[in-house]
Short mmCIF file of N, CA, C and O in Angstrom, two decimals:
data_model
loop_
_atom_site.label_atom_id
_atom_site.label_comp_id
_atom_site.label_asym_id
_atom_site.label_seq_id
_atom_site.Cartn_x
_atom_site.Cartn_y
_atom_site.Cartn_z
N MET A 1483 3.76 -2.41 24.69
CA MET A 1483 3.06 -3.38 24.47
C MET A 1483 3.30 -2.79 22.46
O MET A 1483 4.23 -2.32 22.46
N LYS A 1484 3.18 -3.74 21.53
CA LYS A 1484 3.78 -4.53 20.25
C LYS A 1484 3.02 -3.48 19.37
O LYS A 1484 1.76 -4.10 19.61
N PHE A 1485 3.36 -3.05 18.63
CA PHE A 1485 2.20 -2.46 17.55
C PHE A 1485 2.49 -3.21 16.55
O PHE A 1485 4.03 -2.95 15.77
N ILE A 1486 1.97 -3.24 15.24
CA ILE A 1486 1.66 -3.82 13.83
C ILE A 1486 2.44 -2.38 13.10
O ILE A 1486 2.35 -1.50 12.85
N HIS A 1487 3.88 -3.46 12.52
CA HIS A 1487 4.49 -2.03 11.86
C HIS A 1487 3.56 -1.95 10.13
O HIS A 1487 4.09 -2.90 9.41
N LEU A 1488 3.21 -1.11 9.96
CA LEU A 1488 2.63 -1.18 8.73
C LEU A 1488 3.10 -0.66 7.54
O LEU A 1488 2.80 -1.11 6.87
N SER A 1489 4.57 -0.21 7.78
CA SER A 1489 4.87 0.30 6.55
C SER A 1489 5.64 -1.09 5.66
O SER A 1489 5.57 -0.84 5.11
N SER A 1490 5.42 -2.34 6.58
CA SER A 1490 6.28 -3.48 6.08
C SER A 1490 4.67 -3.86 5.02
O SER A 1490 5.00 -4.35 3.92
N ALA A 1491 3.77 -3.58 5.45
CA ALA A 1491 2.57 -3.97 4.41
C ALA A 1491 2.27 -3.23 3.30
O ALA A 1491 1.83 -3.50 2.25
N VAL A 1492 2.72 -1.66 3.14
CA VAL A 1492 2.81 -1.04 2.17
C VAL A 1492 3.69 -1.15 1.56
O VAL A 1492 3.64 -1.15 0.13
N GLY A 1493 4.97 -2.03 2.16
CA GLY A 1493 6.22 -2.61 1.04
C GLY A 1493 5.73 -3.34 0.17
O GLY A 1493 5.48 -3.40 -0.77
N GLN A 1494 4.80 -4.32 0.86
CA GLN A 1494 4.63 -5.12 0.30
C GLN A 1494 3.75 -5.47 -1.03
O GLN A 1494 3.16 -5.92 -2.07
N LEU A 1495 2.60 -4.28 -0.56
CA LEU A 1495 1.67 -3.77 -1.49
C LEU A 1495 2.28 -3.39 -2.47
O LEU A 1495 1.61 -3.40 -4.04
N ARG A 1496 3.06 -2.19 -2.77
CA ARG A 1496 4.03 -1.73 -3.26
C ARG A 1496 4.70 -2.92 -4.52
O ARG A 1496 4.23 -2.86 -5.47
N GLU A 1497 5.36 -3.70 -3.92
CA GLU A 1497 5.93 -4.63 -4.95
C GLU A 1497 5.22 -5.54 -5.64
O GLU A 1497 5.17 -6.18 -6.56
N ALA A 1498 3.45 -5.64 -4.56
CA ALA A 1498 3.14 -6.59 -5.40
C ALA A 1498 2.11 -5.93 -6.72
O ALA A 1498 2.14 -6.55 -8.12
N GLY A 1499 2.16 -4.56 -6.30
CA GLY A 1499 1.13 -3.71 -7.84
C GLY A 1499 2.70 -4.01 -8.52
O GLY A 1499 2.39 -3.66 -9.95
N GLU A 1500 4.04 -3.70 -8.53
CA GLU A 1500 5.29 -3.37 -9.24
C GLU A 1500 4.88 -4.89 -10.18
O GLU A 1500 5.76 -5.12 -11.25
N GLN A 1501 4.85 -5.64 -9.27
CA GLN A 1501 4.67 -7.15 -9.91
C GLN A 1501 4.08 -7.29 -11.14
O GLN A 1501 4.25 -7.99 -12.27
N LEU A 1502 2.78 -7.28 -10.76
CA LEU A 1502 1.31 -6.96 -11.46
C LEU A 1502 2.26 -6.28 -12.66
O LEU A 1502 1.76 -6.57 -13.56
N HIS A 1503 2.28 -5.13 -12.29
CA HIS A 1503 2.73 -4.34 -14.09
C HIS A 1503 3.68 -4.63 -14.66
O HIS A 1503 3.35 -4.63 -15.29
N ARG A 1504 4.82 -5.04 -14.21
CA ARG A 1504 5.70 -6.04 -14.91
C ARG A 1504 4.71 -6.93 -15.94
O ARG A 1504 5.23 -7.14 -16.92
N ALA A 1505 4.02 -7.75 -15.28
CA ALA A 1505 3.89 -9.18 -15.60
C ALA A 1505 2.41 -8.67 -16.73
O ALA A 1505 3.21 -9.38 -17.57
N TRP A 1506 1.92 -7.63 -16.89
CA TRP A 1506 1.18 -7.26 -17.80
C TRP A 1506 1.78 -6.77 -18.99
O TRP A 1506 1.16 -6.60 -20.18
N GLU A 1507 3.04 -5.76 -18.60
CA GLU A 1507 3.59 -5.42 -19.45
C GLU A 1507 4.61 -6.31 -20.56
O GLU A 1507 4.42 -6.12 -21.28
N ASP A 1508 4.75 -7.57 -20.30
CA ASP A 1508 5.39 -8.25 -20.58
C ASP A 1508 4.22 -9.22 -21.58
O ASP A 1508 4.37 -9.66 -22.37
N THR A 1509 3.08 -9.00 -20.96
CA THR A 1509 2.02 -9.95 -21.24
C THR A 1509 1.97 -9.00 -22.62
O THR A 1509 0.99 -9.43 -23.75
N ARG A 1510 1.64 -8.17 -22.31
CA ARG A 1510 1.19 -6.85 -23.83
C ARG A 1510 2.12 -7.33 -24.86
O ARG A 1510 1.55 -6.57 -25.87
N THR A 1511 3.69 -7.58 -24.63
CA THR A 1511 4.03 -7.77 -25.90
C THR A 1511 3.57 -8.30 -26.88
O THR A 1511 4.68 -8.21 -28.30
N PHE A 1512 3.16 -9.61 -26.56
CA PHE A 1512 2.76 -10.64 -27.33
C PHE A 1512 1.07 -10.53 -27.58
O PHE A 1512 0.61 -11.58 -28.31
N TRP A 1513 0.38 -10.21 -26.63
CA TRP A 1513 -1.14 -9.88 -26.75
C TRP A 1513 -1.40 -8.88 -26.76
O TRP A 1513 -1.76 -7.95 -25.64
N SER A 1514 -1.73 -8.20 -27.80
CA SER A 1514 -2.45 -6.98 -28.11
C SER A 1514 -3.90 -7.15 -28.45
O SER A 1514 -3.44 -6.56 -30.25
N ASP A 1515 -4.69 -6.53 -28.46
CA ASP A 1515 -6.08 -7.10 -29.05
C ASP A 1515 -7.14 -6.18 -28.33
O ASP A 1515 -6.90 -5.93 -27.04
N THR A 1516 -8.42 -6.21 -28.96
CA THR A 1516 -9.47 -5.87 -28.16
C THR A 1516 -9.78 -6.41 -27.00
O THR A 1516 -10.13 -5.94 -25.61
N SER A 1517 -9.59 -8.07 -26.64
CA SER A 1517 -9.85 -8.50 -25.42
C SER A 1517 -8.45 -8.01 -24.23
O SER A 1517 -9.45 -7.76 -23.10
N SER A 1518 -7.61 -7.90 -24.65
CA SER A 1518 -6.54 -7.18 -23.70
C SER A 1518 -6.57 -5.95 -23.66
O SER A 1518 -6.25 -5.47 -22.18
N ASP A 1519 -6.96 -5.04 -24.39
CA ASP A 1519 -7.48 -3.62 -24.12
C ASP A 1519 -8.39 -3.68 -22.84
O ASP A 1519 -8.62 -2.78 -22.10
N HIS A 1520 -9.38 -4.69 -22.82
CA HIS A 1520 -10.41 -4.49 -22.00
C HIS A 1520 -10.31 -5.21 -21.02
O HIS A 1520 -10.28 -4.86 -19.88
N ILE A 1521 -9.16 -5.77 -20.65
CA ILE A 1521 -8.91 -6.56 -19.55
C ILE A 1521 -7.81 -5.22 -18.84
O ILE A 1521 -7.76 -5.24 -17.53
N GLN A 1522 -6.96 -4.72 -19.77
CA GLN A 1522 -6.00 -3.53 -18.72
C GLN A 1522 -7.35 -2.73 -18.55
O GLN A 1522 -6.86 -2.20 -17.17
N THR A 1523 -8.02 -2.14 -19.57
CA THR A 1523 -8.82 -0.61 -18.95
C THR A 1523 -9.78 -1.14 -17.64
O THR A 1523 -10.28 -0.47 -16.50
N GLU A 1524 -10.75 -2.22 -17.43
CA GLU A 1524 -11.41 -2.67 -17.27
C GLU A 1524 -10.87 -3.68 -15.60
O GLU A 1524 -11.66 -3.56 -14.35
N HIS A 1525 -9.57 -4.35 -15.74
CA HIS A 1525 -9.62 -4.95 -14.64
C HIS A 1525 -7.98 -4.44 -14.10
O HIS A 1525 -7.82 -4.43 -13.12
N VAL A 1526 -6.67 -3.99 -14.77
CA VAL A 1526 -5.89 -3.92 -14.23
C VAL A 1526 -5.58 -2.82 -13.78
O VAL A 1526 -4.83 -2.46 -12.64
N GLU A 1527 -5.94 -1.58 -14.52
CA GLU A 1527 -5.98 -0.31 -14.25
C GLU A 1527 -6.62 -0.02 -13.20
O GLU A 1527 -5.94 0.83 -12.21
N PRO A 1528 -7.57 -0.65 -13.04
CA PRO A 1528 -8.59 -0.08 -11.72
C PRO A 1528 -7.79 -1.29 -10.53
O PRO A 1528 -8.17 -0.24 -9.34
N LEU A 1529 -7.24 -2.20 -10.64
CA LEU A 1529 -6.23 -2.48 -9.09
C LEU A 1529 -5.55 -1.82 -9.14
O LEU A 1529 -5.57 -1.85 -7.91
N LEU A 1530 -4.07 -1.48 -10.06
CA LEU A 1530 -3.46 -0.77 -9.71
C LEU A 1530 -3.64 0.14 -9.04
O LEU A 1530 -3.21 1.06 -7.50
N ARG A 1531 -5.02 1.11 -9.31
CA ARG A 1531 -5.38 2.70 -8.76
C ARG A 1531 -5.66 2.37 -7.47
O ARG A 1531 -5.83 3.07 -6.10
N GLU A 1532 -6.95 1.01 -7.47
CA GLU A 1532 -7.22 0.44 -5.92
C GLU A 1532 -5.87 0.23 -4.65
O GLU A 1532 -5.87 1.01 -3.71
N LEU A 1533 -4.64 -0.14 -5.51
CA LEU A 1533 -3.70 -0.35 -4.78
C LEU A 1533 -2.93 0.59 -4.33
O LEU A 1533 -2.52 0.87 -2.94
N THR A 1534 -3.28 1.53 -5.10
CA THR A 1534 -2.27 3.06 -4.50
C THR A 1534 -3.19 3.61 -3.51
O THR A 1534 -2.37 4.05 -2.47
N ALA A 1535 -4.72 3.46 -3.38
CA ALA A 1535 -5.20 4.47 -2.83
C ALA A 1535 -5.36 3.38 -1.24
O ALA A 1535 -5.36 4.14 -0.36
N ALA A 1536 -5.18 2.20 -1.11
CA ALA A 1536 -5.14 1.22 -0.14
C ALA A 1536 -3.33 1.48 0.47
O ALA A 1536 -3.59 1.94 1.92
N MET A 1537 -2.33 1.70 0.10
CA MET A 1537 -1.15 1.81 0.35
C MET A 1537 -1.26 3.24 1.27
O MET A 1537 -0.89 3.49 1.95
N GLU A 1538 -2.38 4.69 0.67
CA GLU A 1538 -1.98 5.80 0.94
C GLU A 1538 -3.31 5.67 2.35
O GLU A 1538 -2.53 6.02 3.12
N ALA A 1539 -3.75 5.06 2.37
CA ALA A 1539 -4.81 4.19 3.42
C ALA A 1539 -4.03 4.20 4.78
O ALA A 1539 -4.17 4.47 5.89
N ILE A 1540 -3.05 3.07 4.67
CA ILE A 1540 -2.72 2.32 5.28
C ILE A 1540 -1.63 3.69 5.89
O ILE A 1540 -0.76 3.38 7.26
N ARG A 1541 -1.01 4.19 5.10
CA ARG A 1541 0.09 5.39 5.28
C ARG A 1541 -1.00 6.39 6.66
O ARG A 1541 0.26 6.22 7.13
N ASN A 1542 -2.15 6.24 6.12
CA ASN A 1542 -2.48 7.62 7.19
C ASN A 1542 -2.95 6.34 8.81
O ASN A 1542 -2.59 7.46 9.49
N LEU A 1543 -3.07 5.29 8.60
CA LEU A 1543 -3.75 4.62 9.69
C LEU A 1543 -1.98 4.22 10.12
O LEU A 1543 -1.80 4.69 11.33
N ALA A 1544 -1.39 4.15 9.55
CA ALA A 1544 0.12 4.03 10.83
C ALA A 1544 1.07 5.73 11.17
O ALA A 1544 1.07 5.70 12.56
N GLU A 1545 0.08 6.43 10.64
CA GLU A 1545 0.45 7.66 11.24
C GLU A 1545 -0.11 8.30 12.62
O GLU A 1545 0.03 8.38 13.20
N MET A 1546 -1.73 7.91 12.73
CA MET A 1546 -2.28 7.76 13.60
C MET A 1546 -1.90 6.99 14.27
O MET A 1546 -2.56 6.94 15.44
N ALA A 1547 -1.99 5.35 14.30
CA ALA A 1547 -1.41 4.75 15.04
C ALA A 1547 -0.27 5.55 16.13
O ALA A 1547 0.09 4.87 17.03
N ASP A 1548 1.01 5.53 15.15
CA ASP A 1548 2.02 6.38 15.47
C ASP A 1548 1.87 7.30 16.88
O ASP A 1548 2.02 7.35 17.57
N ARG A 1549 1.32 8.27 16.25
CA ARG A 1549 0.67 9.11 17.03
C ARG A 1549 -0.49 8.79 18.38
O ARG A 1549 -0.16 9.29 19.38
N ALA A 1550 -1.36 7.96 18.54
CA ALA A 1550 -1.76 7.39 19.36
C ALA A 1550 -0.84 6.27 20.43
O ALA A 1550 -1.09 6.73 21.47
N GLN A 1551 0.10 5.69 19.61
CA GLN A 1551 1.29 5.30 20.48
C GLN A 1551 1.80 5.99 21.44
O GLN A 1551 2.19 6.11 22.63
N ARG A 1552 2.05 7.55 20.80
CA ARG A 1552 3.32 8.51 21.69
C ARG A 1552 2.04 9.25 22.45
O ARG A 1552 2.51 9.38 23.90
N GLU A 1553 0.94 9.47 22.46
CA GLU A 1553 -0.04 9.60 23.35
C GLU A 1553 -0.44 9.02 24.29
O GLU A 1553 -0.84 9.55 25.42
N CYS A 1554 -0.53 8.01 24.10
CA CYS A 1554 -1.13 6.62 25.44
C CYS A 1554 0.24 6.01 26.29
O CYS A 1554 0.12 5.82 26.93
N ALA A 1555 1.69 6.50 25.71
CA ALA A 1555 2.83 6.07 26.09
C ALA A 1555 2.95 6.84 27.79
O ALA A 1555 2.36 7.93 27.50
N PRO A 1556 3.25 5.86 28.53
CA PRO A 1556 3.85 6.80 29.92
C PRO A 1556 4.78 7.92 29.92
O PRO A 1556 5.51 7.87 29.21
N ASP A 1557 4.19 8.93 30.31
CA ASP A 1557 5.32 9.99 30.19
C ASP A 1557 6.72 9.91 31.90
O ASP A 1557 6.11 9.86 32.52
N GLU A 1558 7.35 9.42 31.73
CA GLU A 1558 8.30 9.18 32.40
C GLU A 1558 8.93 10.06 33.22
O GLU A 1558 9.03 10.38 34.46
N ASN A 1559 8.98 11.37 32.60
CA ASN A 1559 9.47 13.19 32.77
C ASN A 1559 8.15 13.07 34.02
O ASN A 1559 8.42 14.38 34.80
N ARG A 1560 7.28 12.61 34.15
CA ARG A 1560 5.85 13.73 34.53
C ARG A 1560 5.79 13.02 36.12
O ARG A 1560 5.56 13.51 36.73
N PHE A 1561 6.87 12.15 36.50
CA PHE A 1561 6.69 11.44 37.55
C PHE A 1561 8.00 11.67 38.45
O PHE A 1561 8.46 11.33 39.32
N SER A 1562 9.03 12.45 37.84
CA SER A 1562 10.11 12.59 38.15
C SER A 1562 10.24 14.07 39.52
O SER A 1562 9.53 14.32 38.80
N GLU A 1563 11.11 13.96 39.78
CA GLU A 1563 10.73 14.75 41.12
C GLU A 1563 12.10 16.01 40.56
O GLU A 1563 13.23 15.76 40.19
N GLY A 1564 11.60 17.02 40.56
CA GLY A 1564 12.80 18.07 40.07
C GLY A 1564 12.41 19.47 40.18
O GLY A 1564 12.34 20.55 39.89
#
């Protein structure tokens, strides 16, 4: 049975978060007023926090999936005679 490799999803989310952060920092170099402050505090920062939380949740899910795979895998030694 083939399992989904969740670590690649975490990597993709991390890269997306890094790209967002870099793009926003670039934007802030020429746009700095109350509107940009509002966007940062109400949209960018919460999104980056949610990405961090999602990555942690996916890591936990990956650990559970790995454990389930190990526990459900056939135990080849169980059937050997000896």
